[in-house]
């Protein structure tokens, strides 16, 4: 009933909120925050309603440009709807949290209108991206998401670091966008269709164009989801307000890349070595980012690196064709990473620094934040009964089942590293001696509520695996290979799998670190030499890119000398070009 | 009939190339404008010839009248630009306008 209308409503509601926000701001400046919360609540309701309206096949098709087969349609299958529901609900919680968190911005001279308007647009674009069927609409929303993240990362525009981070995010993700554009053109060239559902059903045979499209999509995912070697923008994006970081990491932006790979998996699975390439990039990034997170002194950057690592795990699940495990891990990760970022926001708001070495001993001063952060961390590590445990074990099991033994091994090592850096993060922030002179206490209710809701979700979301997987199995074409899983089966798969040793191992590592090894490890990671130095500098990837861009600027300056601006010179060029075109036309007509 | 057409097209081509040579080789902006105008006349003559060749002289004349009209406007704008270049630099060489480049 009205499924299509609800879908359109979920896309248009936040966008309408973004358009109307200036009116609310004009009436009363303070009102804009609650206005945005109201629209986010409506979006949240609509996107959760979508969960009961999962449909297979496209809806509300509208032929826009029939001659090139460009039609707009809504696709309400589970793959998109789950991501939309996550974006809508976490978007609402983040908005609620922002009301108090962003109070200071107006005083410091940053407009709240810009913040709330862009955030609503951000959420709306993400929902539009995952619910659209036409790949051209996907591209438009993809760019909108990229633009919003750019504008929000440099929200504190008086800080040159924030400006630089925003520009960096924009430029780096743009490399991926080129990949998506190439993929769209190549896909259209090989199938003459822009509808993703139609292309999936066509199941085009392998060809050169399809190979190009496949690797274009992979490049797009690498850019958007911050995978190796384009991972450099995500840690820097932490200059954004913490609420925006939570949104980028949990609900919008970075999930788009891995979502696109999962969405197009049936199209490209026939391309030789494409699934392999996806799995290799995913697992390598997972390990690579986890090692960097070990030595990171900045709380938010450490969380960002852990997101890159978790996205790598998701990407390898998508590449192995494990659609249920992939989607399940995406939703679990969105919940617990949103929780972790909002907790980090509370901490940063009270201690006014992001450096973990200046925090410490906060556990007794902010009890609720402490408990919720522990819940988030345990889910991230993958300790039993938290949602991260079930989803990560499912991913590992399905990658193992798909025959990627090396990838499984790397991901197990990654899980152990995850345990180490998560414990280090918790230890530095909440345990030990209190290193900040400021008075620290739990946040006000507007900020506390999202924390509590998200920690409850972290505890219980896995119970719905049966409904979750049946939605996927019912709505997706069989080429996705989504399988039904009941809670009981999940428990059996996970607990009987030999890989359950990962979570037990993680527990043991944490215990070992906590009681025996912590001082030496902390000392080693704190010092700025040897391996720790390489980790802290992100293996000097930034410097590599800096050198590359300097080379590019040099070439640009040298080439610019050919542009004299002399009229006669330019005209001669025009005439020469005209002659060349004329020759090509004449020779073409003569049948060359 | 084809004789007339060939002659006219040849003359049109010669006019066009003369204008092109003038535009490419002169520094004086007014001379460049004159060159553009000469090129334009070649194009107009070509139009008329094509209309005559296809027995469609009416349409060709209509287009040519429009072209001449627009041409007058273009020349007026170009001279306005030249006057402004002269006010800035006290001379009207083409490279003076290049100061506008970024």
XYZ file of C-alpha atoms in Angstrom:
694
model
C 0.000 0.000 0.000
C 1.417 3.345 -1.049
C 4.916 1.914 -0.910
C 6.122 4.091 -3.768
C 4.627 7.231 -2.245
C 6.306 6.523 1.086
C 9.606 6.052 -0.728
C 9.274 9.340 -2.573
C 8.237 10.986 0.694
C 11.328 9.667 2.474
C 13.517 11.218 -0.235
C 11.669 14.502 -0.574
C 10.896 15.150 3.109
C 14.459 16.003 4.225
C 15.121 17.879 0.980
C 11.959 19.928 1.548
C 13.173 20.524 5.097
C 16.479 21.799 3.719
C 14.649 24.148 1.357
C 12.274 25.445 4.042
C 14.926 25.796 6.747
C 15.778 29.412 5.764
C 12.134 30.354 6.476
C 12.322 28.926 9.977
C 15.653 30.664 10.442
C 14.149 33.965 9.326
C 11.247 33.649 11.759
C 13.403 32.798 14.738
C 17.042 31.826 14.719
C 16.783 29.387 17.601
C 13.868 27.637 15.925
C 15.868 26.171 13.058
C 17.313 23.367 15.207
C 13.952 22.007 16.357
C 12.555 22.586 12.875
C 15.275 20.324 11.476
C 14.650 17.749 14.216
C 10.974 17.717 13.233
C 11.767 17.078 9.584
C 14.346 14.459 10.528
C 11.728 12.733 12.693
C 9.307 12.655 9.755
C 12.052 11.260 7.526
C 12.891 8.673 10.171
C 9.232 7.610 10.423
C 8.864 7.366 6.649
C 12.092 5.422 6.207
C 11.135 2.996 8.996
C 7.685 2.591 7.411
C 9.512 1.502 4.274
C 10.722 -1.558 6.186
C 7.160 -2.914 6.105
C 6.837 -2.054 2.415
C 9.743 -3.907 0.891
C 8.956 -4.702 -2.748
C 10.716 -6.578 -5.462
C 10.861 -4.903 -8.841
C 10.773 -1.217 -9.662
C 7.931 1.177 -8.870
C 6.632 4.493 -10.201
C 8.490 4.297 -13.473
C 8.541 7.554 -15.386
C 10.062 7.729 -18.860
C 12.044 10.910 -18.907
C 14.083 10.606 -22.112
C 12.682 7.491 -23.805
C 14.987 7.696 -26.836
C 18.073 6.783 -24.790
C 16.154 4.546 -22.414
C 16.455 6.949 -19.487
C 13.612 6.496 -17.065
C 13.300 7.376 -13.424
C 12.099 4.647 -11.119
C 12.056 3.782 -7.468
C 13.536 0.502 -6.304
C 12.257 -0.519 -2.887
C 14.120 -3.788 -2.456
C 15.636 -4.662 0.887
C 19.192 -3.813 -0.121
C 18.335 -0.135 -0.506
C 15.572 0.113 2.073
C 17.767 -1.093 4.948
C 20.405 1.507 4.182
C 17.688 4.161 3.813
C 16.192 3.158 7.168
C 19.610 3.417 8.793
C 20.218 6.808 7.186
C 16.813 8.119 8.235
C 16.898 6.909 11.821
C 20.532 7.736 12.568
C 19.973 11.056 10.810
C 17.169 11.788 13.280
C 19.236 10.771 16.324
C 22.141 12.901 15.143
C 19.809 15.876 14.657
C 18.420 15.464 18.151
C 21.950 15.286 19.503
C 22.997 18.347 17.478
C 20.470 20.608 19.209
C 22.715 20.900 22.247
C 26.013 19.916 20.668
C 25.945 22.751 18.131
C 24.720 25.466 20.501
C 28.137 27.067 20.610
C 28.389 27.454 16.815
C 26.104 30.470 16.547
C 28.092 32.267 19.244
C 31.336 31.607 17.402
C 29.886 33.047 14.219
C 29.010 29.926 12.264
C 25.491 29.875 10.871
C 23.268 27.104 12.208
C 21.098 27.423 9.122
C 23.981 26.182 6.991
C 24.524 23.279 9.374
C 20.941 22.065 9.577
C 20.045 22.743 5.947
C 23.051 20.843 4.628
C 22.584 17.985 7.080
C 18.969 17.505 5.994
C 20.045 17.616 2.351
C 22.798 15.117 3.178
C 20.325 12.615 4.654
C 17.842 13.157 1.799
C 20.510 12.601 -0.856
C 21.672 9.389 0.777
C 18.112 8.031 0.937
C 17.635 9.070 -2.690
C 20.869 7.337 -3.682
C 19.872 3.983 -2.233
C 16.228 4.064 -3.363
C 16.807 5.161 -6.971
C 16.829 2.598 -9.702
C 18.133 4.738 -12.547
C 21.912 4.842 -12.474
C 21.858 8.465 -13.636
C 19.762 9.453 -10.620
C 22.157 7.449 -8.481
C 24.968 9.531 -9.962
C 23.156 12.807 -9.225
C 22.525 11.832 -5.601
C 26.068 10.485 -5.368
C 27.403 13.923 -6.291
C 24.968 15.615 -3.904
C 26.206 13.428 -1.052
C 29.779 14.291 -1.999
C 29.008 17.993 -2.097
C 27.197 17.972 1.265
C 30.050 16.136 2.927
C 32.526 18.637 1.480
C 30.501 21.590 2.725
C 29.948 20.082 6.166
C 33.550 18.962 6.660
C 34.646 22.559 6.164
C 31.763 23.828 8.299
C 34.180 25.628 10.650
C 35.385 27.705 7.740
C 37.513 30.054 9.830
C 39.809 27.142 10.601
C 42.185 26.624 7.659
C 42.614 22.969 8.645
C 38.889 22.365 8.164
C 38.940 24.109 4.798
C 41.867 21.998 3.671
C 40.194 18.800 4.889
C 36.977 19.627 3.031
C 38.811 20.345 -0.196
C 40.855 17.177 0.217
C 37.730 15.075 0.728
C 36.128 16.642 -2.326
C 39.121 16.217 -4.618
C 39.935 12.665 -3.519
C 36.356 11.397 -3.782
C 36.128 13.103 -7.171
C 38.667 10.598 -8.500
C 36.158 7.909 -7.577
C 33.323 9.878 -9.174
C 35.183 9.769 -12.484
C 35.179 5.991 -12.117
C 31.423 5.977 -11.586
C 30.915 8.189 -14.629
C 33.006 5.893 -16.800
C 31.074 2.925 -15.437
C 27.732 4.539 -16.313
C 28.834 5.255 -19.877
C 30.264 1.761 -20.311
C 27.167 0.115 -18.834
C 24.939 2.114 -21.121
C 27.151 1.202 -24.048
C 26.893 -2.519 -23.366
C 23.197 -2.732 -22.382
C 21.492 0.478 -23.620
C 19.690 0.774 -20.326
C 20.093 3.011 -17.308
C 17.927 0.969 -14.980
C 20.040 -1.011 -12.520
C 17.304 -3.594 -11.930
C 16.926 -4.141 -15.672
C 20.686 -4.491 -16.138
C 20.854 -7.021 -13.301
C 18.038 -9.043 -14.883
C 19.652 -8.873 -18.323
C 22.779 -10.455 -16.844
C 24.989 -9.167 -19.673
C 27.696 -11.484 -20.839
C 31.310 -10.657 -20.256
C 32.784 -8.066 -22.594
C 35.417 -5.373 -22.596
C 32.840 -2.687 -21.832
C 31.552 -4.670 -18.880
C 35.090 -5.050 -17.530
C 35.615 -1.292 -17.799
C 32.307 -0.658 -16.042
C 33.160 -3.128 -13.277
C 36.464 -1.548 -12.453
C 34.900 1.913 -12.757
C 32.408 0.971 -10.059
C 35.235 -0.422 -7.948
C 37.147 2.860 -8.316
C 34.005 4.759 -7.322
C 33.674 2.614 -4.209
C 37.351 3.073 -3.374
C 36.922 6.839 -3.529
C 33.630 7.097 -1.691
C 34.275 4.433 0.926
C 37.853 5.593 1.521
C 39.549 2.338 0.575
C 43.236 1.944 -0.198
C 44.784 3.901 -1.954
C 42.225 6.724 -1.699
C 41.740 6.337 2.070
C 43.579 9.569 2.885
C 40.551 11.846 2.991
C 38.540 10.161 5.737
C 40.867 10.733 8.734
C 41.241 14.388 7.741
C 37.471 14.713 7.434
C 37.438 14.567 11.240
C 37.784 18.352 11.232
C 34.009 18.370 10.783
C 31.702 18.748 13.784
C 31.543 15.352 15.537
C 27.859 14.987 14.702
C 28.721 15.206 11.017
C 31.470 12.634 11.467
C 28.897 10.323 13.046
C 26.578 10.898 10.109
C 29.291 10.411 7.479
C 30.540 7.221 9.097
C 27.322 5.613 10.179
C 24.572 6.631 7.841
C 25.589 8.572 4.780
C 28.542 9.014 2.432
C 30.960 6.151 3.073
C 28.286 3.454 2.964
C 27.361 4.585 -0.542
C 30.517 3.114 -2.074
C 30.202 -0.371 -0.644
C 26.449 -0.269 -1.274
C 27.084 0.355 -4.976
C 29.456 -2.610 -5.197
C 26.893 -4.878 -3.522
C 24.134 -3.529 -5.764
C 26.081 -4.199 -8.958
C 27.636 -7.487 -7.818
C 25.421 -9.742 -10.020
C 26.298 -7.634 -13.084
C 30.045 -7.846 -12.651
C 30.480 -11.223 -10.985
C 31.049 -12.725 -14.438
C 33.959 -10.366 -15.130
C 37.117 -12.385 -14.569
C 39.138 -11.278 -11.544
C 36.649 -8.535 -10.587
C 35.356 -10.273 -7.405
C 38.942 -11.163 -6.581
C 40.048 -7.532 -6.962
C 37.214 -6.340 -4.711
C 38.081 -8.870 -2.014
C 41.800 -8.075 -2.200
C 41.265 -4.326 -1.898
C 38.766 -4.807 0.924
C 40.903 -7.121 3.019
C 44.094 -5.188 2.436
C 42.411 -1.921 3.458
C 40.958 -3.597 6.532
C 44.397 -4.660 7.741
C 46.174 -1.496 6.616
C 43.769 0.894 8.356
C 43.685 -1.226 11.498
C 47.461 -0.955 11.871
C 47.300 2.828 11.500
C 44.587 3.031 14.142
C 46.977 1.394 16.625
C 49.132 4.469 17.128
C 46.731 7.315 16.374
C 46.706 9.895 19.175
C 43.521 11.629 18.001
C 40.276 10.021 19.248
C 38.215 10.890 16.186
C 40.926 9.956 13.703
C 41.328 6.593 15.430
C 37.594 6.014 15.044
C 37.807 7.101 11.397
C 40.602 4.622 10.713
C 38.540 1.906 12.352
C 35.675 2.844 10.007
C 37.984 2.453 7.007
C 38.968 -0.948 8.341
C 35.340 -2.016 8.860
C 34.406 -0.739 5.389
C 37.191 -2.918 4.033
C 35.563 -5.908 5.730
C 32.221 -4.941 4.179
C 33.774 -4.502 0.743
C 35.345 -7.940 0.871
C 31.987 -9.416 1.918
C 30.380 -7.712 -1.081
C 33.140 -9.010 -3.351
C 32.637 -12.539 -2.044
C 28.952 -12.258 -2.956
C 27.780 -12.654 0.644
C 24.937 -10.172 0.355
C 23.198 -10.993 3.658
C 26.400 -10.870 5.674
C 27.417 -7.653 3.909
C 24.151 -5.850 4.546
C 23.963 -7.141 8.104
C 27.449 -5.901 8.879
C 26.675 -2.549 7.238
C 23.634 -2.034 9.486
C 25.405 -3.271 12.629
C 28.404 -1.089 11.911
C 26.196 1.931 11.285
C 24.572 1.474 14.693
C 27.669 0.926 16.797
C 29.877 3.379 14.939
C 27.185 6.053 15.212
C 27.111 5.299 18.937
C 30.907 5.506 19.269
C 31.078 8.821 17.444
C 28.297 10.360 19.512
C 30.098 9.213 22.682
C 33.311 10.727 21.319
C 31.343 13.926 20.745
C 30.328 14.007 24.413
C 33.935 13.500 25.489
C 35.332 16.108 23.103
C 32.654 18.600 24.096
C 33.668 18.321 27.734
C 37.460 18.119 27.503
C 37.875 20.498 24.525
C 40.530 18.397 22.842
C 40.656 15.419 20.535
C 44.037 14.215 21.750
C 43.527 11.012 23.725
C 46.714 11.586 25.716
C 45.044 14.609 27.294
C 41.944 12.705 28.377
C 41.940 9.681 30.671
C 40.063 8.696 33.810
C 36.692 9.906 32.604
C 34.889 6.675 33.582
C 33.888 7.878 37.034
C 32.840 11.309 35.873
C 30.568 10.401 32.961
C 28.974 7.078 33.825
C 26.397 6.867 31.036
C 28.872 7.829 28.354
C 31.299 5.304 29.788
C 28.776 2.459 29.616
C 27.558 3.338 26.136
C 31.131 3.662 24.873
C 31.942 0.229 26.310
C 28.920 -1.225 24.497
C 30.007 0.356 21.219
C 33.601 -0.788 21.652
C 32.626 -4.368 22.454
C 30.428 -4.436 19.348
C 33.326 -3.089 17.280
C 35.674 -5.740 18.657
C 33.062 -8.446 18.061
C 32.404 -9.804 21.522
C 29.427 -12.211 21.743
C 25.857 -10.954 22.102
C 26.629 -7.536 20.602
C 25.483 -7.048 17.010
C 29.037 -6.580 15.711
C 29.923 -10.100 16.858
C 27.225 -11.815 14.810
C 27.710 -9.757 11.701
C 31.490 -9.966 11.693
C 31.447 -13.722 12.254
C 28.893 -14.105 9.445
C 31.129 -12.088 7.116
C 34.180 -14.145 8.040
C 32.253 -17.370 7.631
C 30.896 -16.446 4.209
C 34.245 -15.185 2.909
C 35.774 -18.438 4.113
C 32.917 -20.343 2.473
C 33.509 -18.537 -0.827
C 37.013 -19.979 -0.879
C 39.057 -16.868 -0.096
C 41.291 -18.485 2.498
C 43.988 -15.821 2.419
C 41.402 -13.082 2.861
C 39.932 -14.923 5.840
C 43.353 -15.099 7.429
C 44.000 -11.387 6.912
C 40.585 -10.516 8.335
C 41.249 -12.629 11.432
C 44.475 -10.692 12.025
C 42.477 -7.500 11.462
C 39.988 -8.581 14.118
C 42.791 -9.055 16.635
C 44.219 -5.642 15.770
C 40.708 -4.212 16.164
C 40.632 -5.613 19.670
C 43.993 -3.980 20.423
C 43.212 -0.485 19.145
C 39.685 -0.479 20.581
C 40.994 -1.384 23.991
C 43.729 1.231 23.709
C 41.137 3.850 22.799
C 38.948 2.955 25.749
C 41.901 2.812 28.128
C 43.298 6.176 27.117
C 39.965 7.978 27.280
C 38.183 6.455 30.242
C 40.725 4.681 32.458
C 43.909 5.652 34.163
C 44.646 9.031 35.659
C 42.451 12.034 34.843
C 44.691 14.252 32.746
C 42.323 17.129 32.048
C 41.791 19.915 34.570
C 38.253 20.566 33.325
C 35.168 19.392 35.149
C 33.515 16.569 33.228
C 29.975 15.227 33.524
C 27.320 13.376 31.583
C 25.610 15.253 28.762
C 22.134 16.833 28.833
C 19.075 14.765 27.937
C 18.900 15.723 24.268
C 22.354 14.192 23.842
C 21.852 11.318 26.262
C 18.732 9.937 24.537
C 20.438 9.073 21.210
C 23.265 7.362 23.100
C 20.854 5.162 25.028
C 18.708 4.343 21.985
C 21.779 3.391 19.962
C 23.251 1.220 22.707
C 19.977 -0.670 23.058
C 19.974 -1.130 19.270
C 23.569 -2.394 19.455
C 22.469 -5.010 21.956
C 19.322 -6.248 20.245
C 19.468 -5.502 16.503
C 20.857 -8.959 15.627
C 17.719 -10.667 16.952
C 15.908 -9.484 13.823
C 18.254 -11.409 11.501
C 15.418 -13.671 10.407
C 13.181 -10.819 9.219
C 16.267 -9.096 7.883
C 17.421 -11.959 5.693
C 13.903 -12.890 4.565
C 13.403 -9.312 3.330
C 16.595 -9.621 1.282
C 15.755 -13.075 -0.012
C 12.219 -12.053 -0.924
C 12.932 -8.801 -2.701
C 16.236 -9.361 -4.490
C 16.535 -11.284 -7.773
C 18.022 -14.733 -7.321
C 21.279 -13.604 -8.940
C 22.204 -11.818 -5.696
C 22.183 -15.163 -3.911
C 20.544 -13.883 -0.729
C 19.714 -16.728 1.627
C 17.292 -17.073 4.486
C 18.766 -17.173 7.958
C 16.803 -17.650 11.143
C 18.176 -16.591 14.503
C 18.767 -20.207 15.379
C 20.630 -20.922 12.157
C 22.725 -17.821 12.636
C 23.695 -18.891 16.122
C 24.525 -22.358 14.865
C 26.554 -21.078 11.919
C 28.484 -18.671 14.051
C 29.068 -20.833 17.101
C 29.870 -24.023 15.205
C 32.184 -22.276 12.785
C 35.862 -22.669 13.634
C 36.144 -18.908 13.153
C 34.390 -18.219 16.438
C 37.888 -18.505 17.787
C 38.341 -14.944 16.485
C 36.044 -13.431 19.052
C 37.403 -15.609 21.859
C 40.889 -14.684 20.744
C 39.959 -10.995 20.778
C 38.672 -11.375 24.315
C 41.885 -13.061 25.382
C 43.984 -10.350 23.729
C 42.047 -7.659 25.529
C 42.409 -9.437 28.836
C 46.112 -9.979 28.222
C 46.624 -6.334 27.315
C 44.562 -5.114 30.215
C 46.477 -7.009 32.863
C 49.961 -7.676 31.613
C 51.160 -5.692 28.699
C 49.490 -2.318 28.678
C 52.272 -0.033 29.895
C 54.875 -1.328 27.486
C 52.469 -1.220 24.560
C 51.273 2.285 25.381
C 54.843 3.462 25.723
C 55.817 1.907 22.412
C 52.866 3.396 20.563
C 53.278 6.815 22.140
C 56.868 7.284 21.069
C 57.597 8.870 17.747
C 60.113 6.499 16.247
C 60.391 3.279 14.296
C 57.206 1.439 13.452
C 55.045 3.685 15.625
C 56.212 6.693 13.628
C 55.250 5.049 10.329
C 51.848 4.173 11.736
C 51.267 7.674 13.074
C 52.092 9.247 9.733
C 49.797 6.878 7.872
C 52.822 5.327 6.117
C 53.510 8.782 4.644
C 50.772 8.456 2.068
C 49.893 12.127 2.419
C 53.442 13.093 1.533
C 53.344 10.823 -1.480
C 50.211 12.552 -2.732
C 51.685 15.949 -1.907
C 54.702 15.208 -4.114
C 52.405 13.961 -6.877
C 50.251 17.063 -6.761
C 53.335 19.282 -6.737
C 54.439 17.559 -9.926
C 51.017 18.210 -11.400
C 51.187 21.909 -10.500
C 54.676 22.116 -12.028
C 53.447 20.596 -15.303
C 50.484 22.967 -15.272
C 52.705 26.007 -14.825
C 55.040 24.896 -17.603
C 52.186 24.186 -19.998
C 50.560 27.530 -19.222
C 53.371 29.281 -21.140
C 51.781 28.050 -24.357
C 48.775 30.224 -23.512
C 50.124 33.613 -24.580
C 46.751 35.298 -24.839
C 47.844 36.741 -28.185
C 44.855 37.150 -30.493
C 46.634 36.242 -33.734
C 48.200 33.197 -32.143
C 44.853 31.955 -30.802
C 43.144 32.597 -34.123
C 45.786 30.611 -35.941
C 45.013 27.748 -33.568
C 41.305 28.026 -34.285
C 41.918 28.005 -38.047
C 44.256 25.022 -37.776
C 41.687 23.124 -35.725
C 39.006 23.967 -38.292
C 41.189 22.676 -41.104
C 41.862 19.423 -39.235
C 38.126 18.878 -38.618
C 37.390 19.669 -42.254
C 40.030 17.184 -43.413
C 38.607 14.494 -41.136
C 35.113 15.114 -42.512
C 36.293 15.066 -46.121
C 38.405 11.955 -45.672
C 35.559 10.286 -43.789
C 33.199 11.007 -46.671
C 35.668 9.559 -49.112
C 35.426 6.324 -47.230
C 38.698 6.255 -45.319
C 24.970 27.948 -65.031
C 27.774 25.978 -63.366
C 30.273 28.502 -64.740
C 28.628 31.286 -62.816
C 28.480 29.139 -59.682
C 32.143 28.180 -59.929
C 33.185 31.778 -60.485
C 31.123 33.016 -57.560
C 32.364 30.328 -55.168
C 35.942 31.013 -56.199
C 35.489 34.716 -55.554
C 33.839 33.929 -52.210
C 36.749 31.679 -51.245
C 39.281 34.312 -52.267
C 37.440 36.946 -50.209
C 37.352 34.602 -47.221
C 41.048 33.754 -47.441
C 41.997 37.434 -47.890
C 40.033 38.268 -44.746
C 41.617 35.343 -42.882
C 45.105 36.481 -43.869
C 44.284 39.964 -42.667
C 42.973 38.698 -39.311
C 45.966 36.428 -38.739
C 48.688 38.869 -39.721
C 47.580 42.293 -38.443
C 48.091 43.674 -34.954
C 45.887 46.696 -35.359
C 42.441 45.906 -33.977
C 40.620 47.969 -36.606
C 42.423 46.098 -39.363
C 41.395 42.825 -37.716
C 37.771 43.964 -37.706
C 38.073 44.857 -41.389
C 39.477 41.376 -42.017
C 36.521 39.817 -40.189
C 34.172 41.879 -42.340
C 35.879 40.758 -45.546
C 35.569 37.114 -44.433
C 31.941 37.794 -43.715
C 31.333 39.131 -47.208
C 32.824 35.970 -48.662
C 30.421 33.879 -46.586
C 27.474 36.026 -47.705
C 28.429 35.637 -51.337
C 28.663 31.885 -50.780
C 25.118 31.906 -49.364
C 23.713 33.738 -52.355
C 25.484 31.343 -54.733
C 24.121 28.330 -52.906
C 20.607 29.791 -53.065
C 20.978 30.427 -56.784
C 22.317 26.905 -57.348
C 19.367 25.333 -55.547
C 16.772 27.661 -57.104
C 15.960 28.946 -53.652
C 17.130 32.510 -53.908
C 14.342 33.857 -51.671
C 15.444 32.012 -48.561
C 19.105 32.762 -49.277
C 18.310 36.482 -49.514
C 16.332 36.365 -46.286
C 19.236 34.703 -44.461
C 21.748 37.110 -45.955
C 19.743 40.152 -44.906
C 19.629 38.735 -41.371
C 23.373 38.078 -41.438
C 24.079 41.641 -42.593
C 21.890 43.018 -39.837
C 23.571 40.949 -37.118
C 26.908 41.832 -38.661
C 26.208 45.510 -38.157
C 25.505 44.854 -34.497
C 28.687 42.799 -34.136
C 30.757 45.546 -35.713
C 29.211 48.117 -33.378
C 30.134 45.985 -30.344
C 33.650 45.365 -31.668
C 34.226 49.075 -32.185
C 32.917 49.776 -28.708
C 35.483 47.293 -27.371
C 38.209 48.908 -29.459
C 37.305 52.352 -28.160
C 37.635 51.046 -24.615
C 40.970 49.390 -25.378
C 42.123 52.742 -26.772
C 40.992 54.604 -23.651
C 43.003 52.222 -21.473
C 46.175 51.973 -23.510
C 46.210 54.973 -25.873
C 46.767 52.533 -28.711
C 44.808 49.699 -30.341
C 47.088 46.695 -30.668
C 45.694 43.186 -30.288
C 48.132 42.250 -27.508
C 46.742 45.052 -25.359
C 43.528 43.084 -25.013
C 45.554 40.101 -23.785
C 46.011 41.897 -20.463
C 42.553 40.549 -19.637
C 43.846 36.970 -19.442
C 43.875 35.377 -16.004
